[in-house]
Coordinates of C-alpha atoms in Angstrom, one line a residue:
M1 CA -25.5 43.1 -1.0
S2 CA -22.1 41.9 -0.2
V3 CA -21.4 38.3 0.7
L4 CA -18.4 36.2 1.5
T5 CA -19.1 33.5 -1.1
P6 CA -21.3 33.5 -4.2
A7 CA -24.5 31.6 -4.4
R8 CA -24.1 27.9 -4.3
G9 CA -23.8 26.5 -7.7
T10 CA -22.9 29.7 -9.5
Q11 CA -19.4 28.5 -9.9
A12 CA -18.1 25.1 -11.1
I13 CA -15.8 24.8 -8.0
F14 CA -18.9 24.4 -5.8
R15 CA -20.1 21.4 -7.8
I16 CA -16.9 19.4 -7.4
N17 CA -16.9 16.6 -4.9
P18 CA -15.3 17.7 -1.6
V19 CA -13.2 14.7 -1.6
A20 CA -11.4 15.8 -4.7
K21 CA -10.7 19.2 -3.0
L22 CA -9.4 17.4 0.0
A23 CA -7.1 15.2 -2.2
A24 CA -5.8 18.2 -4.2
A25 CA -5.0 20.2 -0.8
L26 CA -3.3 17.3 0.8
L27 CA -1.3 16.4 -2.4
L28 CA 0.0 20.0 -2.6
A29 CA 0.8 20.2 1.1
G30 CA 2.5 16.7 1.1
V31 CA 5.0 17.7 -1.6
L32 CA 5.7 21.3 -0.2
I33 CA 6.4 20.1 3.2
L34 CA 9.2 17.9 2.1
T35 CA 11.3 21.0 1.4
I36 CA 12.1 24.2 3.0
D37 CA 13.1 26.6 0.1
W38 CA 11.5 29.7 -1.3
V39 CA 11.7 28.8 -4.9
S40 CA 9.2 25.9 -4.7
A41 CA 6.9 28.0 -2.6
V42 CA 7.1 31.0 -4.9
V43 CA 6.4 28.7 -8.0
A44 CA 3.3 27.1 -6.1
L45 CA 2.0 30.6 -5.0
A46 CA 2.2 32.0 -8.5
C47 CA 0.3 29.0 -10.0
E48 CA -2.3 29.1 -7.1
F49 CA -2.9 33.0 -7.4
V50 CA -3.8 32.3 -11.2
L51 CA -6.1 29.4 -10.1
F52 CA -7.8 31.7 -7.4
F53 CA -9.5 33.6 -10.1
W54 CA -11.5 30.6 -10.9
A55 CA -12.6 29.8 -7.3
G56 CA -15.5 31.9 -7.3
L57 CA -14.6 34.2 -4.4
S58 CA -14.5 38.0 -4.4
L59 CA -11.4 40.0 -3.3
K60 CA -13.2 40.8 0.0
A61 CA -14.2 37.2 0.7
F62 CA -10.7 35.9 -0.2
A63 CA -9.1 38.5 2.2
V64 CA -11.5 37.8 5.1
R65 CA -11.3 33.9 4.8
T66 CA -7.5 33.7 4.4
L67 CA -6.8 36.4 7.1
P68 CA -5.6 33.8 9.6
V69 CA -3.1 32.4 7.0
W70 CA -1.7 35.9 6.3
I71 CA -1.2 36.5 10.0
A72 CA 0.2 33.1 10.9
A73 CA 2.8 33.0 8.0
P74 CA 4.8 36.2 8.9
T75 CA 4.5 35.3 12.5
A76 CA 6.1 32.1 12.1
G77 CA 8.7 33.8 9.8
V78 CA 9.7 36.3 12.4
T79 CA 10.0 33.5 15.1
T80 CA 12.1 31.7 12.7
L81 CA 14.2 34.7 12.0
L82 CA 14.9 35.4 15.6
Y83 CA 15.4 32.0 16.9
G84 CA 16.2 29.9 13.8
Q85 CA 19.5 27.9 13.2
A86 CA 22.3 30.3 13.1
A87 CA 24.3 30.1 9.9
G88 CA 26.4 32.5 7.7
A89 CA 26.9 36.2 8.5
V90 CA 25.6 37.5 11.7
Y91 CA 23.3 40.7 11.1
W92 CA 22.3 41.1 14.7
S93 CA 22.6 39.4 18.0
F94 CA 21.2 39.9 21.6
G95 CA 21.1 37.1 24.1
L96 CA 19.2 34.1 22.7
V97 CA 18.3 36.1 19.5
N98 CA 20.5 35.7 16.5
V99 CA 19.6 37.0 13.2
T100 CA 22.0 35.6 10.6
E101 CA 22.1 35.0 6.9
G102 CA 20.8 31.3 7.4
S103 CA 18.0 32.3 9.7
L104 CA 16.9 35.1 7.3
E105 CA 16.7 32.5 4.3
L106 CA 14.9 30.0 6.6
A107 CA 12.4 32.7 7.7
I108 CA 11.5 33.6 4.2
A109 CA 11.3 30.2 3.1
T110 CA 9.0 29.2 6.1
T111 CA 6.7 32.2 5.5
L112 CA 6.2 31.4 1.8
R113 CA 5.7 27.8 2.4
I114 CA 3.0 28.4 4.9
L115 CA 1.3 30.8 2.4
A116 CA 1.6 28.3 -0.3
I117 CA 0.1 25.4 1.8
G118 CA -2.6 27.4 3.7
L119 CA -4.1 29.7 1.1
P120 CA -5.3 26.9 -1.3
S121 CA -6.5 24.8 1.5
V122 CA -8.7 27.6 2.8
V123 CA -9.9 28.6 -0.5
L124 CA -10.9 25.0 -1.5
F125 CA -12.6 24.5 1.8
V126 CA -14.5 27.7 1.7
T127 CA -16.6 26.1 -1.1
V128 CA -17.3 22.8 0.9
D129 CA -20.6 22.0 2.4
P130 CA -20.2 19.7 5.4
T131 CA -23.0 17.4 4.2
D132 CA -21.6 17.0 0.9
L133 CA -18.0 16.2 2.4
A134 CA -19.7 13.6 4.6
D135 CA -21.4 12.0 1.6
G136 CA -18.2 12.0 -0.2
L137 CA -16.1 10.4 2.7
G138 CA -18.8 7.8 3.1
Q139 CA -19.4 6.9 -0.5
V140 CA -16.3 7.6 -2.4
V141 CA -13.5 7.1 0.4
K142 CA -15.7 4.4 2.0
L143 CA -15.1 5.5 5.6
P144 CA -17.2 4.0 8.3
A145 CA -20.7 5.8 8.4
R146 CA -20.6 5.9 12.1
F147 CA -17.4 8.0 12.0
V148 CA -18.5 10.1 9.2
L149 CA -22.0 11.0 10.6
G150 CA -20.6 11.6 14.1
G151 CA -17.9 14.0 12.6
L152 CA -20.7 15.8 10.7
A153 CA -22.8 16.2 13.6
G154 CA -20.0 17.5 15.7
L155 CA -19.1 19.9 12.8
R156 CA -22.6 21.2 12.5
L157 CA -22.4 22.2 16.3
V158 CA -19.2 24.4 15.8
G159 CA -21.3 27.2 14.6
L160 CA -23.1 27.3 18.0
F161 CA -20.0 28.0 19.9
L162 CA -20.1 31.7 19.2
E163 CA -23.7 32.0 20.1
D164 CA -23.2 30.1 23.3
W165 CA -20.3 32.4 24.2
R166 CA -22.4 35.5 23.6
S167 CA -25.3 34.2 25.6
L168 CA -23.1 33.3 28.6
E169 CA -21.5 36.8 28.3
L170 CA -25.0 38.4 28.3
A171 CA -26.2 36.2 31.2
R172 CA -23.3 37.1 33.3
R173 CA -23.6 40.8 32.6
A174 CA -27.3 40.5 33.6
R175 CA -26.2 39.1 36.9
G176 CA -23.6 41.9 37.4
I177 CA -20.6 39.6 37.5
A178 CA -19.0 40.4 34.2
D179 CA -17.7 43.9 34.7
R180 CA -14.5 43.2 36.5
G181 CA -11.6 40.9 36.1
V182 CA -11.4 40.3 32.5
L183 CA -9.0 37.2 32.7
R184 CA -10.9 35.7 35.3
R185 CA -14.1 36.1 33.4
L186 CA -12.7 34.7 30.3
L187 CA -11.5 31.6 32.2
S188 CA -14.7 31.1 33.8
Q189 CA -16.7 31.4 30.7
A190 CA -14.4 29.1 28.9
F191 CA -15.0 26.4 31.4
A192 CA -18.7 27.1 31.4
L193 CA -18.7 26.7 27.5
L194 CA -16.7 23.4 28.0
V195 CA -19.2 21.9 30.4
L196 CA -22.2 23.1 28.0
S197 CA -20.4 21.6 25.1
I198 CA -19.9 18.2 26.8
R199 CA -23.4 18.0 27.9
R200 CA -24.8 18.8 24.5
G201 CA -22.4 16.3 22.9
S202 CA -23.7 13.6 25.3
K203 CA -27.3 14.4 24.6
L204 CA -26.5 14.4 20.7
A205 CA -24.7 11.1 21.0
T206 CA -27.6 9.5 22.8
A207 CA -30.1 10.9 20.4
M208 CA -28.2 9.6 17.4
E209 CA -27.8 6.2 18.9
A210 CA -31.5 6.0 19.6
R211 CA -32.3 6.8 16.0
G212 CA -30.1 4.0 14.8
F213 CA -27.1 6.0 13.5
G214 CA -24.7 3.5 15.3
A215 CA -26.3 0.3 14.0
P216 CA -24.0 -2.2 12.6
V217 CA -25.7 -2.5 9.2
R218 CA -24.9 -1.2 5.7
R219 CA -26.1 2.4 5.5
T220 CA -28.0 4.0 2.6
W221 CA -27.3 7.7 1.5
A222 CA -30.0 10.2 0.6
R223 CA -27.8 11.9 -1.9
P224 CA -25.4 10.1 -4.3
S225 CA -21.6 11.3 -4.3
S226 CA -19.8 10.7 -7.5
F227 CA -16.2 11.1 -8.5
R228 CA -15.9 11.9 -12.2
G229 CA -13.9 13.8 -14.8
R230 CA -14.0 17.3 -13.2
E231 CA -12.9 15.9 -9.8
V232 CA -9.9 14.0 -11.6
A233 CA -9.0 17.2 -13.3
L234 CA -8.8 19.2 -10.1
V235 CA -6.6 16.5 -8.4
G236 CA -4.5 16.6 -11.6
I237 CA -4.0 20.4 -11.4
G238 CA -2.9 19.9 -7.6
L239 CA -0.4 17.3 -8.8
A240 CA 0.8 19.4 -11.7
V241 CA 1.4 22.5 -9.4
A242 CA 3.3 20.2 -7.0
L243 CA 5.4 18.6 -9.7
L244 CA 6.2 21.9 -11.4
S245 CA 7.2 23.5 -7.9
V246 CA 9.7 20.5 -7.2
S247 CA 11.0 20.6 -10.7
V248 CA 11.8 24.3 -10.8
S249 CA 13.3 23.9 -7.2
V250 CA 15.6 21.0 -8.1
A251 CA 16.6 22.6 -11.5
T252 CA 17.8 25.8 -9.7
G253 CA 19.5 23.9 -6.9
S254 CA 17.3 25.2 -4.3
W255 CA 15.7 22.0 -3.2
N256 CA 16.3 21.5 0.6
F257 CA 14.7 18.1 1.8
V258 CA 13.7 18.4 5.4
L259 CA 15.3 15.2 6.5
T260 CA 18.7 16.0 5.3

């Protein structure tokens, strides 16, 4: 039986506090976003692909979960290639489109940077349980319980969107009003889904308020969330990859600070 992720607890990455995963992903993204060069992105990607073997994802699961990143990265690269800042030799020009040496280098750097930032973020958050994340944000980061629990409740409802969309589609087909006008049908269903989501959110907010989730008192947590050695190690790995990427980029003269 094929699954997208292994059973919970079969890999060490599943037992790491989600706050550490969030910190590692933000740390790596924060460093890589400061520069637009292909060297730092390649170094980061090389390190990340080595670490992906310990993430507990099969090749199929990795491909399925990271597919949006693989689509977004070259799309952004092509856009940058065609409409990026012109510099150096001109390879092709037509109207507003200018493919130059500078735009080509920028397109490659942009594509690699999106991959270097997006892939580890997706891989880390595939192994995150929303409830564990809420526990970590409330106990480790000390965010307000009302904000954390509201976000958790909203996140839990995201999975219902597809079911609601399917139900709306079947209901409209049963009434015979979903066979023509694809664009009109999509807009109408989207509006109906928006109305349904607002009503469900209002009912959820009322129910949570009635149960005391918004009470201005110190809240207790059913499951303790700790930040120990393995969490520190993961953040350290993220910092090491970021520093190595920057060091190699600076040493090769490829560092290109975005604000310069």
